[in-house]
C-alpha positions as a printed NumPy array, in Angstrom:
array([[-11.487, -11.532, -10.526],
       [-12.788, -13.542,  -7.573],
       [-16.258, -12.019,  -7.851],
       [-18.643, -11.627, -10.737],
       [-18.6  ,  -8.422, -12.759],
       [-22.362,  -8.143, -12.207],
       [-21.833,  -8.113,  -8.426],
       [-19.121,  -5.498,  -8.751],
       [-21.095,  -3.242, -11.058],
       [-24.019,  -3.309,  -8.642],
       [-21.779,  -1.435,  -6.181],
       [-20.625,   1.326,  -8.497],
       [-23.364,   3.742,  -7.538],
       [-22.196,   3.814,  -3.916],
       [-19.977,   6.519,  -2.446],
       [-16.351,   5.613,  -3.104],
       [-15.152,   6.298,   0.446],
       [-17.148,   5.902,   3.661],
       [-16.865,   8.229,   6.694],
       [-13.68 ,   6.51 ,   7.929],
       [-10.832,   4.833,   6.04 ],
       [-10.039,   2.562,   8.998],
       [-11.613,   2.017,  12.412],
       [-10.937,   5.263,  14.249],
       [-10.502,   4.172,  17.855],
       [ -7.171,   3.236,  19.405],
       [ -8.757,   0.08 ,  20.794],
       [ -9.71 ,  -1.03 ,  17.271],
       [ -6.124,  -0.635,  16.088],
       [ -4.933,  -2.87 ,  18.938],
       [ -6.606,  -5.71 ,  17.056],
       [ -3.377,  -5.858,  15.03 ],
       [ -1.533,  -7.217,  18.041],
       [ -2.547, -10.897,  17.621],
       [ -1.11 , -10.955,  14.104],
       [  2.313,  -9.925,  15.443],
       [  2.747, -12.723,  17.973],
       [  5.855, -14.719,  17.035],
       [  3.942, -17.988,  16.724],
       [  1.467, -16.319,  14.347],
       [  4.081, -14.953,  11.913],
       [  6.181, -16.444,   9.146],
       [  9.558, -17.909,   9.993],
       [ 12.775, -17.879,   8.011],
       [ 13.019, -14.103,   8.366],
       [ 15.437, -11.772,  10.114],
       [ 14.695,  -8.196,  11.163],
       [ 17.803,  -6.334,  10.064],
       [ 16.743,  -2.817,  10.984],
       [ 14.463,  -1.394,  13.669],
       [ 13.762,   2.337,  13.756],
       [ 16.353,   3.402,  11.182],
       [ 16.2  ,   7.136,  10.466],
       [ 15.617,   7.982,   6.8  ],
       [ 15.183,  11.723,   7.477],
       [ 14.889,  14.061,  10.462],
       [ 12.005,  13.86 ,  12.903],
       [ 10.4  ,  11.21 ,  15.111],
       [  8.154,   9.858,  12.325],
       [ 10.981,   9.458,   9.79 ],
       [ 11.891,   5.918,  10.822],
       [ 11.741,   2.565,   9.057],
       [ 12.17 ,  -1.153,   9.704],
       [ 13.845,  -3.682,   7.406],
       [ 13.012,  -7.399,   7.121],
       [ 15.034,  -9.879,   5.083],
       [ 14.898, -13.539,   4.105],
       [ 17.065, -15.424,   6.576],
       [ 19.072, -17.1  ,   3.808],
       [ 18.881, -14.791,   0.781],
       [ 20.337, -15.879,  -2.548],
       [ 22.172, -12.966,  -4.118],
       [ 20.546,  -9.555,  -4.13 ],
       [ 16.866,  -9.887,  -3.242],
       [ 14.036,  -7.83 ,  -4.737],
       [ 12.855,  -4.97 ,  -2.532],
       [  9.313,  -4.006,  -1.577],
       [  8.363,  -0.943,   0.461],
       [  5.054,  -1.539,   2.225],
       [  3.085,   1.561,   3.282],
       [  0.4  ,   1.043,   5.916],
       [ -2.939,   2.835,   6.04 ],
       [ -4.824,   4.735,   8.721],
       [ -6.721,   7.562,   7.007],
       [ -3.448,   9.53 ,   6.866],
       [ -3.952,  10.248,  10.577],
       [ -2.845,   7.097,  12.419],
       [ -0.65 ,   4.034,  12.139],
       [  2.717,   2.696,  13.311],
       [  5.212,   0.592,  11.42 ],
       [  5.464,  -1.997,  14.215],
       [  1.792,  -2.859,  13.785],
       [  2.63 ,  -4.381,  10.4  ],
       [  5.537,  -6.603,  11.361],
       [  3.43 ,  -9.57 ,  10.23 ],
       [  3.351,  -8.058,   6.725],
       [  7.099,  -7.453,   6.723],
       [  7.747, -11.03 ,   7.721],
       [  5.223, -12.418,   5.228],
       [  6.849, -10.641,   2.293],
       [ 10.391, -11.388,   3.48 ],
       [  9.518, -15.078,   3.828],
       [  8.733, -15.031,   0.106],
       [ 12.153, -13.683,  -0.821],
       [ 11.766,  -9.894,  -0.599],
       [ 13.806,  -7.462,   1.451],
       [ 10.901,  -5.527,   2.939],
       [ 10.947,  -1.957,   4.219],
       [  8.099,  -0.509,   6.309],
       [  8.391,   3.234,   6.981],
       [  6.491,   5.53 ,   9.29 ],
       [  5.459,   8.887,   7.838],
       [  4.022,  12.103,   9.218],
       [  0.288,  12.195,   9.803],
       [ -2.645,  14.599,   9.924],
       [ -2.987,  17.043,  11.689],
       [  0.784,  17.603,  11.85 ],
       [  0.841,  17.654,   8.045],
       [ -1.56 ,  17.39 ,   5.116],
       [ -1.265,  16.46 ,   1.443],
       [  1.307,  16.233,  -0.093],
       [  3.706,  16.041,   2.895],
       [  2.994,  12.373,   3.645],
       [  3.799,  11.526,   0.02 ],
       [  7.139,  13.292,   0.243],
       [  7.907,  11.359,   3.434],
       [  7.299,   8.057,   1.642],
       [  9.434,   9.295,  -1.253],
       [ 12.22 ,  10.122,   1.213],
       [ 12.034,   6.544,   2.53 ],
       [ 12.455,   5.358,  -1.064],
       [ 15.509,   7.614,  -1.391],
       [ 16.984,   5.902,   1.686],
       [ 16.329,   2.541,   0.034],
       [ 18.129,   3.615,  -3.119],
       [ 21.223,   4.631,  -1.162],
       [ 21.325,   1.918,   1.485],
       [ 19.381,  -1.226,   0.653],
       [ 22.377,  -2.977,  -0.905],
       [ 23.882,  -3.258,   2.564],
       [ 20.777,  -5.209,   3.629],
       [ 20.89 ,  -7.661,   0.725],
       [ 18.417,  -5.843,  -1.502],
       [ 18.601,  -5.053,  -5.21 ],
       [ 17.481,  -1.468,  -5.846],
       [ 17.003,  -2.41 ,  -9.492],
       [ 14.034,  -4.555,  -8.462],
       [ 12.008,  -2.074,  -6.439],
       [  8.305,  -2.588,  -5.761],
       [  5.731,  -0.577,  -3.849],
       [  2.823,  -1.992,  -1.858],
       [  0.278,  -0.537,   0.512],
       [ -3.071,  -0.873,   2.191],
       [ -5.864,   1.722,   2.3  ],
       [ -4.329,   5.209,   2.637],
       [ -0.969,   3.491,   2.226],
       [ -2.108,   2.054,  -1.104],
       [ -2.989,   5.594,  -2.155],
       [  0.513,   6.747,  -1.18 ],
       [  2.159,   3.884,  -3.067],
       [  0.113,   4.425,  -6.215],
       [  0.718,   8.175,  -6.182],
       [  4.496,   7.698,  -5.94 ],
       [  4.298,   5.381,  -8.937],
       [  2.049,   7.626, -11.034],
       [  3.82 ,  10.928, -10.375],
       [  7.636,  10.656, -10.446],
       [  7.956,  14.256,  -9.196],
       [  7.646,  13.134,  -5.565],
       [ 10.727,  10.941,  -5.705],
       [ 12.583,  13.248,  -8.045],
       [ 12.088,  16.171,  -5.65 ],
       [ 13.753,  14.279,  -2.791],
       [ 16.624,  13.078,  -4.968],
       [ 15.45 ,   9.497,  -5.516],
       [ 16.045,   7.964,  -8.931],
       [ 14.491,   4.564,  -8.29 ],
       [ 12.447,   2.975, -11.03 ],
       [  9.242,   1.402,  -9.671],
       [  8.966,  -2.079, -11.179],
       [  5.409,  -2.684,  -9.995],
       [  2.803,  -1.716,  -7.406],
       [  0.39 ,  -3.696,  -5.232],
       [ -2.521,  -1.671,  -3.882],
       [ -4.902,  -3.244,  -1.364],
       [ -8.237,  -1.51 ,  -0.712],
       [ -6.884,   1.842,  -1.807],
       [ -8.862,   5.079,  -2.291],
       [ -8.082,   6.251,  -5.813],
       [-11.198,   8.155,  -6.851],
       [-12.693,  10.104,  -3.924],
       [-13.152,  13.704,  -5.069],
       [-15.185,  15.685,  -4.049],
       [-13.941,  15.398,  -0.469],
       [-17.1  ,  14.469,   1.41 ],
       [-15.928,  13.136,   4.752],
       [-13.924,  14.678,   7.562],
       [-10.806,  12.495,   7.33 ],
       [-10.464,  13.269,   3.636],
       [-11.137,  16.98 ,   4.114],
       [ -8.497,  17.153,   6.84 ],
       [ -5.896,  15.471,   4.639],
       [ -6.722,  17.024,   1.248],
       [ -8.988,  20.023,   1.798],
       [ -6.186,  22.561,   1.369],
       [ -4.887,  21.085,  -1.901],
       [ -4.458,  23.765,  -4.561],
       [ -5.546,  21.342,  -7.299],
       [ -8.003,  18.899,  -5.687],
       [ -8.528,  16.777,  -8.79 ],
       [ -4.76 ,  16.409,  -9.093],
       [ -4.795,  14.485,  -5.815],
       [ -6.775,  11.678,  -7.457],
       [ -4.851,   8.738,  -8.946],
       [ -7.542,   8.211, -11.588],
       [ -6.809,  11.705, -12.91 ],
       [ -3.046,  11.373, -13.349],
       [ -2.59 ,   8.009, -15.088],
       [ -0.122,   8.118, -17.981],
       [  1.33 ,   5.448, -20.311],
       [  4.538,   5.594, -18.218],
       [  2.871,   4.059, -15.135],
       [  4.247,   0.71 , -13.915],
       [  2.145,  -2.474, -13.867],
       [ -0.222,  -2.731, -10.919],
       [ -1.905,  -5.367,  -8.784],
       [ -5.105,  -3.789,  -7.45 ],
       [ -7.298,  -5.709,  -5.021],
       [-10.355,  -5.122,  -2.842],
       [-12.615,  -7.115,  -0.576],
       [-16.12 ,  -7.205,  -1.965],
       [-17.471,  -6.541,   1.541],
       [-15.345,  -3.414,   2.017],
       [-17.751,  -0.712,   3.171],
       [-14.955,   1.737,   4.091],
       [-13.053,   2.113,   0.823],
       [-15.462,   0.808,  -1.78 ],
       [-14.286,  -1.596,  -4.507],
       [-15.31 ,   0.999,  -7.082],
       [-11.938,   2.648,  -6.382],
       [-10.085,  -0.44 ,  -7.577],
       [-12.397,  -0.79 , -10.569],
       [-12.04 ,   2.821, -11.7  ],
       [ -8.26 ,   2.943, -11.45 ],
       [ -7.943,  -0.419, -13.197],
       [-10.028,   0.901, -16.086],
       [ -7.898,   4.042, -16.396],
       [ -4.687,   2.024, -16.393],
       [ -5.947,  -0.316, -19.092],
       [ -7.006,   2.644, -21.223],
       [ -3.398,   3.881, -20.97 ],
       [ -2.039,   0.468, -21.972],
       [ -0.774,  -0.471, -18.49 ],
       [ -0.912,  -4.091, -17.332],
       [ -3.273,  -4.591, -14.373],
       [ -4.043,  -7.622, -12.213],
       [ -7.472,  -6.687, -10.776],
       [ -8.82 ,  -8.87 ,  -7.948],
       [-11.901,  -8.918,  -5.739],
       [-12.28 , -11.273,  -2.776],
       [-15.599, -12.626,  -1.556],
       [-16.477, -12.203,   2.149],
       [-13.462,  -9.928,   2.743],
       [-13.729,  -6.456,   4.277],
       [-11.416,  -3.483,   4.55 ],
       [ -9.015,  -4.709,   7.239],
       [ -9.255,  -8.4  ,   6.37 ],
       [ -7.54 ,  -7.87 ,   3.03 ],
       [ -4.352,  -6.823,   4.821],
       [ -4.588,  -9.185,   7.796],
       [ -4.948, -12.049,   5.314],
       [ -1.323, -11.423,   4.331],
       [ -0.265, -12.763,   7.729],
       [  0.326, -16.433,   8.446],
       [ -2.533, -16.642,  10.956],
       [ -5.26 , -15.382,   8.599],
       [ -3.969, -16.46 ,   5.198],
       [ -6.733, -19.037,   4.914],
       [ -9.251, -16.214,   4.483],
       [ -8.073, -15.163,   1.008],
       [ -5.062, -15.843,  -1.266],
       [ -3.992, -12.185,  -1.308],
       [ -0.321, -12.879,  -0.568],
       [ -0.178, -15.657,  -3.152],
       [ -1.661, -13.386,  -5.8  ],
       [  0.563, -10.427,  -4.885],
       [  3.761, -12.501,  -4.971],
       [  2.653, -14.11 ,  -8.216],
       [  2.17 , -10.671,  -9.724],
       [  5.628,  -9.507,  -8.614],
       [  7.113, -12.762,  -9.907],
       [  5.489, -12.142, -13.3  ],
       [  7.587,  -8.944, -13.434],
       [ 10.801, -10.959, -12.925],
       [ 11.095, -10.031,  -9.251],
       [ 12.246, -13.501,  -8.289],
       [ 14.147, -14.478, -11.452]])
């Protein structure tokens, strides 16, 4: 951990999720633009796919980034962005795709349908369908489907973790990929009852509300996980990372649990980019975790 356990435990009485999972205005989301300027992103990367359809519909598109000079079949990571399940675009996270590809990963960033068009579990099935596309096609882009990792931020971390914990989502769309490991950044994993509007909109109609919570569905078959939060995250509280980490350890699952001083909800993902990497070693720790699982062997 990068923060004392005493500091963390002092936060555990707070509500796990604040009234918004990301800034809710369109102008706030435009703050991602500076991270996607060419001079602010990692080099040595090629964008092999832009807007590839993985299913029908305008939101069923994905982008693919690859190391410029890959050696053999590269490990694959699918990064799922956040946005309270109601906003977000894959192009906003090009800096993440290029960061991960620069470290040797073929990186896939999908869009998925959002609230109010859909609610839980439709966005999970969309992400599973993107994984099914990866299984069938990623070899043509230099990726090794046998080394498949999931990563995500905020609501996207929730999506990634849920796909890893419940294989039914991928099985139902015909995907047989084995998830080698998961990296969840500032994810909401323990937020029932549904107190705030964004969460009610996305999950309020769920037939089994507690079954929507990652902390409730951990089994000994879960893959290893890297779970990280900024200690200053007032949107998705670090207690989410703590609680899921505890449940995974109880089930005998390896967990790399990290907390970063002076880092908030959005900073933990922007620190993956070349321009803001000085803020926290999130990318270094994530890649190290994947490497520990023989991703880069």
